[in-house]
mmCIF file with all atom_site columns, C-alpha atoms in Angstrom:
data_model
loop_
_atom_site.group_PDB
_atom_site.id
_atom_site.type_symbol
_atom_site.label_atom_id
_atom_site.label_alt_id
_atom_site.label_comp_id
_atom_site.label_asym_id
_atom_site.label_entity_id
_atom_site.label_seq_id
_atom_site.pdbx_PDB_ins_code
_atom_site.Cartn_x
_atom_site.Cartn_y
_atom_site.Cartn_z
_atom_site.occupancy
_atom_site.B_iso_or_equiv
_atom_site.pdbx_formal_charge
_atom_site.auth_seq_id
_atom_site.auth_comp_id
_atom_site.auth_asym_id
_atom_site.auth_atom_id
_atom_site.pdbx_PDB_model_num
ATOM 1   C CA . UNK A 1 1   ? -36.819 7.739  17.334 1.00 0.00 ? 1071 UNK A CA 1
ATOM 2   C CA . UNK A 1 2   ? -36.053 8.776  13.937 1.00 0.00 ? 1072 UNK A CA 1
ATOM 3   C CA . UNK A 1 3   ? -33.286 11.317 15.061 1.00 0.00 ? 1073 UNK A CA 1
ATOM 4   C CA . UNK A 1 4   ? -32.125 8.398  16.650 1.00 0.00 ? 1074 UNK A CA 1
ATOM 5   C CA . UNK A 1 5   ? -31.764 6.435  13.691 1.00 0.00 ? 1075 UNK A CA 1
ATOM 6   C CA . UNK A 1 6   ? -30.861 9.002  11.423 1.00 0.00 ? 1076 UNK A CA 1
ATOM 7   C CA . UNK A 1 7   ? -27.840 9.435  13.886 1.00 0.00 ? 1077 UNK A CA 1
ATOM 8   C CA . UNK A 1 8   ? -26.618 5.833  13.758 1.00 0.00 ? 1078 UNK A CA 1
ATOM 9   C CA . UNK A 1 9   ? -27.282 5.501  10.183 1.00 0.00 ? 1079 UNK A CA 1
ATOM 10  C CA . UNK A 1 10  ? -24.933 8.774  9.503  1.00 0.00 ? 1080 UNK A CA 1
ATOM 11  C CA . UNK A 1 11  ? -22.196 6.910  11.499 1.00 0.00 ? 1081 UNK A CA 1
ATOM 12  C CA . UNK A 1 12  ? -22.340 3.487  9.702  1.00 0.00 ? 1082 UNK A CA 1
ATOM 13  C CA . UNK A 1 13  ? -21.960 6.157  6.270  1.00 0.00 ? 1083 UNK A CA 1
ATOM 14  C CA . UNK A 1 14  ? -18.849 7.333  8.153  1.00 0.00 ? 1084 UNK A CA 1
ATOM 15  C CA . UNK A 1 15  ? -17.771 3.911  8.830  1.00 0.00 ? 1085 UNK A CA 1
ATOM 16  C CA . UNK A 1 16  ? -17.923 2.660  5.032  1.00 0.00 ? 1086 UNK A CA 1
ATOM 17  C CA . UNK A 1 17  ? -16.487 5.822  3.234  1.00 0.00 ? 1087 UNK A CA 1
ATOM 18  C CA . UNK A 1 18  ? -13.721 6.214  5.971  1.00 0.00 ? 1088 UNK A CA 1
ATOM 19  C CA . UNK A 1 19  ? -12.353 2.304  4.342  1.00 0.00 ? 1089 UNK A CA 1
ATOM 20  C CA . UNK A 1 20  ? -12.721 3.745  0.540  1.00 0.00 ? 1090 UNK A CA 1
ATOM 21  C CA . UNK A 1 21  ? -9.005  4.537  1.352  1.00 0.00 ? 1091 UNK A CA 1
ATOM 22  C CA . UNK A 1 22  ? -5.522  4.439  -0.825 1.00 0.00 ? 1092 UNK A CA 1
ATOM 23  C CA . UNK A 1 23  ? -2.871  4.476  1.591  1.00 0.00 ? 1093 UNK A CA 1
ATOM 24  C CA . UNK A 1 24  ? 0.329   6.845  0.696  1.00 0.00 ? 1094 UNK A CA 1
ATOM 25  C CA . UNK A 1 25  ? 4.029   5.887  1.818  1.00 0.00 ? 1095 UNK A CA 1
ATOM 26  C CA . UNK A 1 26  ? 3.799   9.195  4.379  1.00 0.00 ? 1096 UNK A CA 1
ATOM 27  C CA . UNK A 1 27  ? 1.106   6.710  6.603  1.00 0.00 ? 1097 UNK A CA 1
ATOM 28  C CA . UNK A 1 28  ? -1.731  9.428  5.863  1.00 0.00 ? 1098 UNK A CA 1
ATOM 29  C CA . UNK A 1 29  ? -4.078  7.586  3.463  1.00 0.00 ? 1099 UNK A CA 1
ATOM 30  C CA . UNK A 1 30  ? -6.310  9.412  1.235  1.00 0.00 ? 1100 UNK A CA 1
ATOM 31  C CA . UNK A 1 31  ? -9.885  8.770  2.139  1.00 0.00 ? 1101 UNK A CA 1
ATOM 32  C CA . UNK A 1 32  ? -13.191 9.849  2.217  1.00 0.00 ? 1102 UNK A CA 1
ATOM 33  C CA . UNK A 1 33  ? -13.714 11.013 5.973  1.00 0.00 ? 1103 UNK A CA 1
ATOM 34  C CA . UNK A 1 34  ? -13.495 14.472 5.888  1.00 0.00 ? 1104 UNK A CA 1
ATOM 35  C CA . UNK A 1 35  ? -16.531 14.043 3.062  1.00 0.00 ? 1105 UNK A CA 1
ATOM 36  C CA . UNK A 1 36  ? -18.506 11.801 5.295  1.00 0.00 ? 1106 UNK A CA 1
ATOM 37  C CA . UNK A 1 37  ? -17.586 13.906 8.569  1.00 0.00 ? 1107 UNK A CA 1
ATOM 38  C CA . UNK A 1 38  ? -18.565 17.603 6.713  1.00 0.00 ? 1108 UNK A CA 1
ATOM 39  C CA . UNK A 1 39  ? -22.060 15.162 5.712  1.00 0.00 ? 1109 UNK A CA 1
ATOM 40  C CA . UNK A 1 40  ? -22.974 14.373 8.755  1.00 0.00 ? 1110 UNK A CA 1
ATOM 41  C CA . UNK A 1 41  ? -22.633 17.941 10.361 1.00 0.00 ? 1111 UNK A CA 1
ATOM 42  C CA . UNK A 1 42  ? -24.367 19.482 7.354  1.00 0.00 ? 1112 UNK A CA 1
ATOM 43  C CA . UNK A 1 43  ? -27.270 17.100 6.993  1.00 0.00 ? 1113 UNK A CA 1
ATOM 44  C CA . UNK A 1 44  ? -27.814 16.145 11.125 1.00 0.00 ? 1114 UNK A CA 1
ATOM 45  C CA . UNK A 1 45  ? -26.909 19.858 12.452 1.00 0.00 ? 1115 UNK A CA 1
ATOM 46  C CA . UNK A 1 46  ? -24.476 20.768 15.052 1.00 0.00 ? 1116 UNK A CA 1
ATOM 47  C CA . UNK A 1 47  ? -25.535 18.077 18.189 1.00 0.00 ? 1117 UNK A CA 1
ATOM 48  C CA . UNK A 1 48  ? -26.965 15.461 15.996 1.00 0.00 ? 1118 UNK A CA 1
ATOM 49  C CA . UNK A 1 49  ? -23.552 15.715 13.332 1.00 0.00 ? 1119 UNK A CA 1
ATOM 50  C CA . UNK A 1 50  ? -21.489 16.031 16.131 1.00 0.00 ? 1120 UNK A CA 1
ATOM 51  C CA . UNK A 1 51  ? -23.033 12.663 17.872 1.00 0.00 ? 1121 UNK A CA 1
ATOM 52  C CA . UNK A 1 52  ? -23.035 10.782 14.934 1.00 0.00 ? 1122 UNK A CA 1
ATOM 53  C CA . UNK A 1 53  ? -18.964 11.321 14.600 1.00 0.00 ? 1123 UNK A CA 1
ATOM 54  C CA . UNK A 1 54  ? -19.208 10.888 17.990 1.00 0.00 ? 1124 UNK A CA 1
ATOM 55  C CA . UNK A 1 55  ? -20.862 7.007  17.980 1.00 0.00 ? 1125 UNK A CA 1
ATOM 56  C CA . UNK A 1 56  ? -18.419 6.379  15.263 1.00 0.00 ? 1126 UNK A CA 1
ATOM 57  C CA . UNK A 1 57  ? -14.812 7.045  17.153 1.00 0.00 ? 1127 UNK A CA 1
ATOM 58  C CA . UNK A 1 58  ? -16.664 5.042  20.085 1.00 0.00 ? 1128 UNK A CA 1
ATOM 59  C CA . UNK A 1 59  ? -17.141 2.099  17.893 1.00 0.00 ? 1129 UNK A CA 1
ATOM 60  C CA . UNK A 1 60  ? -13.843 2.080  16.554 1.00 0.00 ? 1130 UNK A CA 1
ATOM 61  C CA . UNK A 1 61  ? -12.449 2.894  20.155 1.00 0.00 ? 1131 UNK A CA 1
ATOM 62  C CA . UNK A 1 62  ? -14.001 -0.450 21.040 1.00 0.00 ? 1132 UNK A CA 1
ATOM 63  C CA . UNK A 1 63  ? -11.824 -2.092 18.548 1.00 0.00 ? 1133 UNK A CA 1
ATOM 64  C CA . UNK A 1 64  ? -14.514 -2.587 15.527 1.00 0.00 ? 1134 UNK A CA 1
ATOM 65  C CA . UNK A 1 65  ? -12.729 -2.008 12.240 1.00 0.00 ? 1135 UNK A CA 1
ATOM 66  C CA . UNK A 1 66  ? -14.189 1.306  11.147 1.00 0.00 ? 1136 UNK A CA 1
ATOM 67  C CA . UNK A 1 67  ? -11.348 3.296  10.859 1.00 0.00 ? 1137 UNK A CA 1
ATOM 68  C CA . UNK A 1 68  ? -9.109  3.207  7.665  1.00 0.00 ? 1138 UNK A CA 1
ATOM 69  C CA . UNK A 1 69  ? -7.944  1.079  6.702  1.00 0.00 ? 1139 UNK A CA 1
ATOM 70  C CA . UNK A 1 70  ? -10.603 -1.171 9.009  1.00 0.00 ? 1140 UNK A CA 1
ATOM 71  C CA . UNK A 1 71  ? -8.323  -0.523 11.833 1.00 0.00 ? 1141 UNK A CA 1
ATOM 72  C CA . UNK A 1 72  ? -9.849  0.183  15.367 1.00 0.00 ? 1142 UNK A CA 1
ATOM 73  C CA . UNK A 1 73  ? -9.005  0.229  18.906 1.00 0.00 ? 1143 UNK A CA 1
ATOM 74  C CA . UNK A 1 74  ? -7.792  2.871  21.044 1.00 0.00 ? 1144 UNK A CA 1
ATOM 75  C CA . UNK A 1 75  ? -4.260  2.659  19.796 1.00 0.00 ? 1145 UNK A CA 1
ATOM 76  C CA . UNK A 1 76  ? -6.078  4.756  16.899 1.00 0.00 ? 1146 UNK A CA 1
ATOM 77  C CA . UNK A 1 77  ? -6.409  7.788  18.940 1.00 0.00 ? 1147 UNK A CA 1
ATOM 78  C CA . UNK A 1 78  ? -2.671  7.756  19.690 1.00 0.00 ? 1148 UNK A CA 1
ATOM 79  C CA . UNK A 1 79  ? -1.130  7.157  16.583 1.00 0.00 ? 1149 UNK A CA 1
ATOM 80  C CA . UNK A 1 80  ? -0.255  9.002  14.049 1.00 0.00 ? 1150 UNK A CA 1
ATOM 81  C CA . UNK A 1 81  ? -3.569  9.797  12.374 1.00 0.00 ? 1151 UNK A CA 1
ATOM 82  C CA . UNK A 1 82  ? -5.234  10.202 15.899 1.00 0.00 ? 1152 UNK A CA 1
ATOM 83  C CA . UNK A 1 83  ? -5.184  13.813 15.859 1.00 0.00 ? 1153 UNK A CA 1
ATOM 84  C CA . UNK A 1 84  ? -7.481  13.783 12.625 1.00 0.00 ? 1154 UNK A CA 1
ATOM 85  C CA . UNK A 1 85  ? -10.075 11.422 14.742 1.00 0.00 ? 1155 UNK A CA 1
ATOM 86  C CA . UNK A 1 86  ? -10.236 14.015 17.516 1.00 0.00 ? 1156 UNK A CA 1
ATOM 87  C CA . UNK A 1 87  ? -10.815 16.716 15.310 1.00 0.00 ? 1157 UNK A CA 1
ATOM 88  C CA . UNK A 1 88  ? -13.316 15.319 13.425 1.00 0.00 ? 1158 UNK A CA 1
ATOM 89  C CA . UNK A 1 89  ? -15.792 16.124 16.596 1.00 0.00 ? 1159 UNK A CA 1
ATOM 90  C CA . UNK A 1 90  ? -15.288 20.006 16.143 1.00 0.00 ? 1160 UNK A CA 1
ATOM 91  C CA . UNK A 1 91  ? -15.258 19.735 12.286 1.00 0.00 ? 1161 UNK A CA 1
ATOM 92  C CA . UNK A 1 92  ? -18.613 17.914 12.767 1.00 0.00 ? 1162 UNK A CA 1
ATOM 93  C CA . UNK A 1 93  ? -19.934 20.497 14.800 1.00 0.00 ? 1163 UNK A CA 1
ATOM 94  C CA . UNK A 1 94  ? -18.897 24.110 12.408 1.00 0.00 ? 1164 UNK A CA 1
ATOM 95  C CA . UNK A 1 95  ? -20.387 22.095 9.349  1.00 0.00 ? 1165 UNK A CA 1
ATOM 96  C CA . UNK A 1 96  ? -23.649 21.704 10.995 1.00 0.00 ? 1166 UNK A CA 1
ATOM 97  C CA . UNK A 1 97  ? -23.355 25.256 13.226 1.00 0.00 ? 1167 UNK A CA 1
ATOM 98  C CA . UNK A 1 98  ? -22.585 26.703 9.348  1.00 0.00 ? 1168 UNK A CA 1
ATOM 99  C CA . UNK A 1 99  ? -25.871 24.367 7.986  1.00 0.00 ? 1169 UNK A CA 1
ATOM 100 C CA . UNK A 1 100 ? -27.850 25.975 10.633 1.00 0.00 ? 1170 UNK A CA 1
ATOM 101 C CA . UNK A 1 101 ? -27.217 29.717 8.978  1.00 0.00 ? 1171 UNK A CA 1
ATOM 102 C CA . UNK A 1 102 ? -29.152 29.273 6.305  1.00 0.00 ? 1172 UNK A CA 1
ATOM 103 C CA . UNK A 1 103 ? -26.333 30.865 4.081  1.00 0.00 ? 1173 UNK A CA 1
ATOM 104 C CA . UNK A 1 104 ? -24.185 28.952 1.813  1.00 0.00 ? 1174 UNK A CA 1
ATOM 105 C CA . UNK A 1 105 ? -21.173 30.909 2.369  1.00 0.00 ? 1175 UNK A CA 1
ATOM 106 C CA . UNK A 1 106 ? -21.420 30.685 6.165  1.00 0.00 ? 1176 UNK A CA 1
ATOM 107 C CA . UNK A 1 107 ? -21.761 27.123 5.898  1.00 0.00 ? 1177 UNK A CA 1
ATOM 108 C CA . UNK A 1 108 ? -19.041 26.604 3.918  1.00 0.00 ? 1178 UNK A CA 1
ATOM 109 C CA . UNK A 1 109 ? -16.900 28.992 5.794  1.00 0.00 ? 1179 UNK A CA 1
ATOM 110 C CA . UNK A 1 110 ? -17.754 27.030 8.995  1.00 0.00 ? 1180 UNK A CA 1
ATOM 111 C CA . UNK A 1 111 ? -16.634 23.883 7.268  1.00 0.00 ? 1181 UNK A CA 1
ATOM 112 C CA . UNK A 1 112 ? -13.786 25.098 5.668  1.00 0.00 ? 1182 UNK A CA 1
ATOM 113 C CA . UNK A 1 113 ? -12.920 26.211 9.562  1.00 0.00 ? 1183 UNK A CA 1
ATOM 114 C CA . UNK A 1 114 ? -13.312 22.650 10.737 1.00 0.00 ? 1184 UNK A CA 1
ATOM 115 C CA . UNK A 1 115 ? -11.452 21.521 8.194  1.00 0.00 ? 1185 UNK A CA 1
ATOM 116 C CA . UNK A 1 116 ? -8.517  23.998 9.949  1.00 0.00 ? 1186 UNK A CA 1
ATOM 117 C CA . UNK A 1 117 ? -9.485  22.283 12.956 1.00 0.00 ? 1187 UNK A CA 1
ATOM 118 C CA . UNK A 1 118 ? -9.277  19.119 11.506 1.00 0.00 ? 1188 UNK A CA 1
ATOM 119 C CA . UNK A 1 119 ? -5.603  19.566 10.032 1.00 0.00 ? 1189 UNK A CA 1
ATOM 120 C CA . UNK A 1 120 ? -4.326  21.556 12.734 1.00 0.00 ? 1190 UNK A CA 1
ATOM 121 C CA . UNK A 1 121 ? -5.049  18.863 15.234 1.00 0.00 ? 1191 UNK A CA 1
ATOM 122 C CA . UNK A 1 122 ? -3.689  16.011 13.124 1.00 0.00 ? 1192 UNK A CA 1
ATOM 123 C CA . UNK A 1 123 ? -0.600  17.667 12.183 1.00 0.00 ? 1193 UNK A CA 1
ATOM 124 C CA . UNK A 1 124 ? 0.731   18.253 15.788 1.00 0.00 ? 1194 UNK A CA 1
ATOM 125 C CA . UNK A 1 125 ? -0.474  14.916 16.571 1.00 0.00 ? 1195 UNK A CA 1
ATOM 126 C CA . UNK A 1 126 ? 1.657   13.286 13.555 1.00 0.00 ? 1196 UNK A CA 1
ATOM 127 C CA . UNK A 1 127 ? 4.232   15.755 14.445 1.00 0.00 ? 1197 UNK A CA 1
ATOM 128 C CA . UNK A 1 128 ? 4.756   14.434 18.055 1.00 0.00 ? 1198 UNK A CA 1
ATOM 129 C CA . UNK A 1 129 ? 4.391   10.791 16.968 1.00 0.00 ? 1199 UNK A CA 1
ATOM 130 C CA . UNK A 1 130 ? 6.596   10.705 14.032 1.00 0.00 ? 1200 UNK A CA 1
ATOM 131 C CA . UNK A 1 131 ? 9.240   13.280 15.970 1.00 0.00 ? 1201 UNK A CA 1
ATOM 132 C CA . UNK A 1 132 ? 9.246   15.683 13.135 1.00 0.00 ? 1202 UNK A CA 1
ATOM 133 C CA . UNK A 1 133 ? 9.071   19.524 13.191 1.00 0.00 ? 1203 UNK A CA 1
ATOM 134 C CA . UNK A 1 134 ? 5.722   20.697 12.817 1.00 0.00 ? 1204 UNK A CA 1
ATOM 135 C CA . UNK A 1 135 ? 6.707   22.324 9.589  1.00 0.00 ? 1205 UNK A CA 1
ATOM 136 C CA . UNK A 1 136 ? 7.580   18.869 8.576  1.00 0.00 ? 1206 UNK A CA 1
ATOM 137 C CA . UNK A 1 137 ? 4.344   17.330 9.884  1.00 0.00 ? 1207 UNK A CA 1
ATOM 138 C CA . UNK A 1 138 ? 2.632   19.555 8.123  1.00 0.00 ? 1208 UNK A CA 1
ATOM 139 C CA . UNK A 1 139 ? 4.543   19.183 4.803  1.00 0.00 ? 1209 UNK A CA 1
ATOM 140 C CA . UNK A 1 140 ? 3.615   15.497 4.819  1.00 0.00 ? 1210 UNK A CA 1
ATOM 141 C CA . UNK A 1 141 ? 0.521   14.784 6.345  1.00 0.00 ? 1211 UNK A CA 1
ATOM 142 C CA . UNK A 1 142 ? -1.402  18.416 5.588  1.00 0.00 ? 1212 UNK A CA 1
ATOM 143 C CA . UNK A 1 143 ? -0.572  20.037 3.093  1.00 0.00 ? 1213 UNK A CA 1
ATOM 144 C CA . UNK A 1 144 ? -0.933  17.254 -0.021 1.00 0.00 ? 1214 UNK A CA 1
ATOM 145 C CA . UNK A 1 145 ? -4.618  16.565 1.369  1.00 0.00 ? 1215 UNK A CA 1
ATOM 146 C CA . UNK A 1 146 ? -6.234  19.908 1.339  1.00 0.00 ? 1216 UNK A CA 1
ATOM 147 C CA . UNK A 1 147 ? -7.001  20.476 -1.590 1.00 0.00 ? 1217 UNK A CA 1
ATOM 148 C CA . UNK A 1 148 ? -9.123  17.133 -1.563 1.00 0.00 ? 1218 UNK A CA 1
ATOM 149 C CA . UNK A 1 149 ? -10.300 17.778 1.456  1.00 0.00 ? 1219 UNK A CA 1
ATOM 150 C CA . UNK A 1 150 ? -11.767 21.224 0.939  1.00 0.00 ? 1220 UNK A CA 1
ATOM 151 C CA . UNK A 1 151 ? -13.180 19.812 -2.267 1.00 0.00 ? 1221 UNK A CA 1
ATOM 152 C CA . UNK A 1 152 ? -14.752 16.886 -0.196 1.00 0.00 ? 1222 UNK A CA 1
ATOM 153 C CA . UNK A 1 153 ? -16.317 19.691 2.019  1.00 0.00 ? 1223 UNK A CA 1
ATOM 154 C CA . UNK A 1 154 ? -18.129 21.675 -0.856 1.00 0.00 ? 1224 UNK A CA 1
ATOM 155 C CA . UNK A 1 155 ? -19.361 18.286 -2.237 1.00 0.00 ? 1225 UNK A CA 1
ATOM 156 C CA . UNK A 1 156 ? -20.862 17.377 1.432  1.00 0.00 ? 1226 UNK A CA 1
ATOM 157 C CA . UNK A 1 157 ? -22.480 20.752 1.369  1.00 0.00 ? 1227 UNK A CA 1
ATOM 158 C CA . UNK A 1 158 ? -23.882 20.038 -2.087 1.00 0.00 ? 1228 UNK A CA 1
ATOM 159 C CA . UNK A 1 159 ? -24.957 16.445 -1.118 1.00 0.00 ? 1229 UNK A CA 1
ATOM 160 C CA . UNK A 1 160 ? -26.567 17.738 2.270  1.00 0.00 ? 1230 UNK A CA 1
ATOM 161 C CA . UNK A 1 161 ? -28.609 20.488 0.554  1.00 0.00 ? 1231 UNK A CA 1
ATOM 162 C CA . UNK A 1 162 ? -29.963 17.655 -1.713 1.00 0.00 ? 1232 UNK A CA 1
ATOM 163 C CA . UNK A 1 163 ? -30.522 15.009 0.786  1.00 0.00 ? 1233 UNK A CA 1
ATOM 164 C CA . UNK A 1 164 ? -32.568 17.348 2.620  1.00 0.00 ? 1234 UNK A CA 1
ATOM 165 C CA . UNK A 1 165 ? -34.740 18.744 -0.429 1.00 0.00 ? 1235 UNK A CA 1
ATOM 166 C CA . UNK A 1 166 ? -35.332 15.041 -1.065 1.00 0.00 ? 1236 UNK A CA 1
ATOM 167 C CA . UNK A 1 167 ? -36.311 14.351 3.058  1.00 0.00 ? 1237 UNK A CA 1
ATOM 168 C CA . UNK A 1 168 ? -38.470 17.630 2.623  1.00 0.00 ? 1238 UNK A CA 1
ATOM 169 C CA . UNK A 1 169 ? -40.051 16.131 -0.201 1.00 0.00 ? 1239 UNK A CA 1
ATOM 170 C CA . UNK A 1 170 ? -40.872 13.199 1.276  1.00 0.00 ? 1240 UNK A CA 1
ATOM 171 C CA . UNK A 1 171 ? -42.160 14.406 4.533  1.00 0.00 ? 1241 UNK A CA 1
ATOM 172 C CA . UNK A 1 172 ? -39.475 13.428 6.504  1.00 0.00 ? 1242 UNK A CA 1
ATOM 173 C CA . UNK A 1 173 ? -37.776 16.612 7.032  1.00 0.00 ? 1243 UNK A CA 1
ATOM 174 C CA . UNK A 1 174 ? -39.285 16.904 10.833 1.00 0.00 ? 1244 UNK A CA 1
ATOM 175 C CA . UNK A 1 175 ? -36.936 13.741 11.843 1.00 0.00 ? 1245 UNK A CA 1
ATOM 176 C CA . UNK A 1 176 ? -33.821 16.211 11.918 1.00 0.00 ? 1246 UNK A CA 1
#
């Protein structure tokens, strides 16, 4: 029961950092996902991280408003962003699979992998929607976001060892 919870309440987190958002003129807004997606794999582990992103693309597949920008629907998946969406399942997954080493480098290799993932998959995605080389794509929706985004993925690393010292502490580290 409390996995369960612990599961939905990571993908309402998702859901309200994904709309602390400033959108940029290249349709690629700057936002707090890839912190809130490297959180939930870190904290909930590979399965449990990777459902919680999981419950979250459903519910904005549905059409609820928790994408950025409080956009939704399945148009989402097929825009020019979508490729980020989709890759937020793997990215989900190496943060926790890293998490579950034990070793901080690991885990932050892992993440820094999904993170790969995460850009590789929304590039060619904007790339083929926007009918731009993938050079191009990459120029513009990539490359002025990693440096954030890498920086999100330390912090969620930093913020998962603490949420879990703080579970530990108060006896609810078996939920996970």
């Amino acid at each position: 029961m409390q996995r369960t919870v612990l599961t939905g309440v990571f993908a309402a987190l998702l859901a309200v950092l994904s709309q602390i958002a400033i959108p940029l003129p290249t349709g690629v807004p700057i936002t707090l996902q890839t912190f809130a997606v490297a959180l939930c794999g870190y904290v909930l582990g590979p399965g449990m991280g990777a459902l919680s992103v999981g419950v979250y693309l459903a519910l904005g597949a549905v059409g609820l408003p928790v994408f950025a920008g409080f956009s939704g629907g399945v148009g989402a998946f097929v825009g020019m962003t979508g490729g980020y969406l989709w890759a937020f399942l793997p990215m989900a997954y190496l943060c926790g699979l890293g998490a579950a080493q034990g070793k901080k480098l690991v885990a932050l290799a892992l993440g820094v992998a999904g993170l790969v993932v995460c850009h590789v998959c929304g590039a060619v995605q904007f790339a083929l929607v926007q009918s731009v080389s993938p050079l191009q794509a990459f120029l513009i929706a990539s490359l002025p976001y990693l440096l954030k985004d890498v920086v999100s993925v330390v912090a969620a690393y930093g913020a998962a060892r603490a949420i879990l010292f703080s579970l530990k502490k108060a006896k609810l580290g078996n939920a996970l």
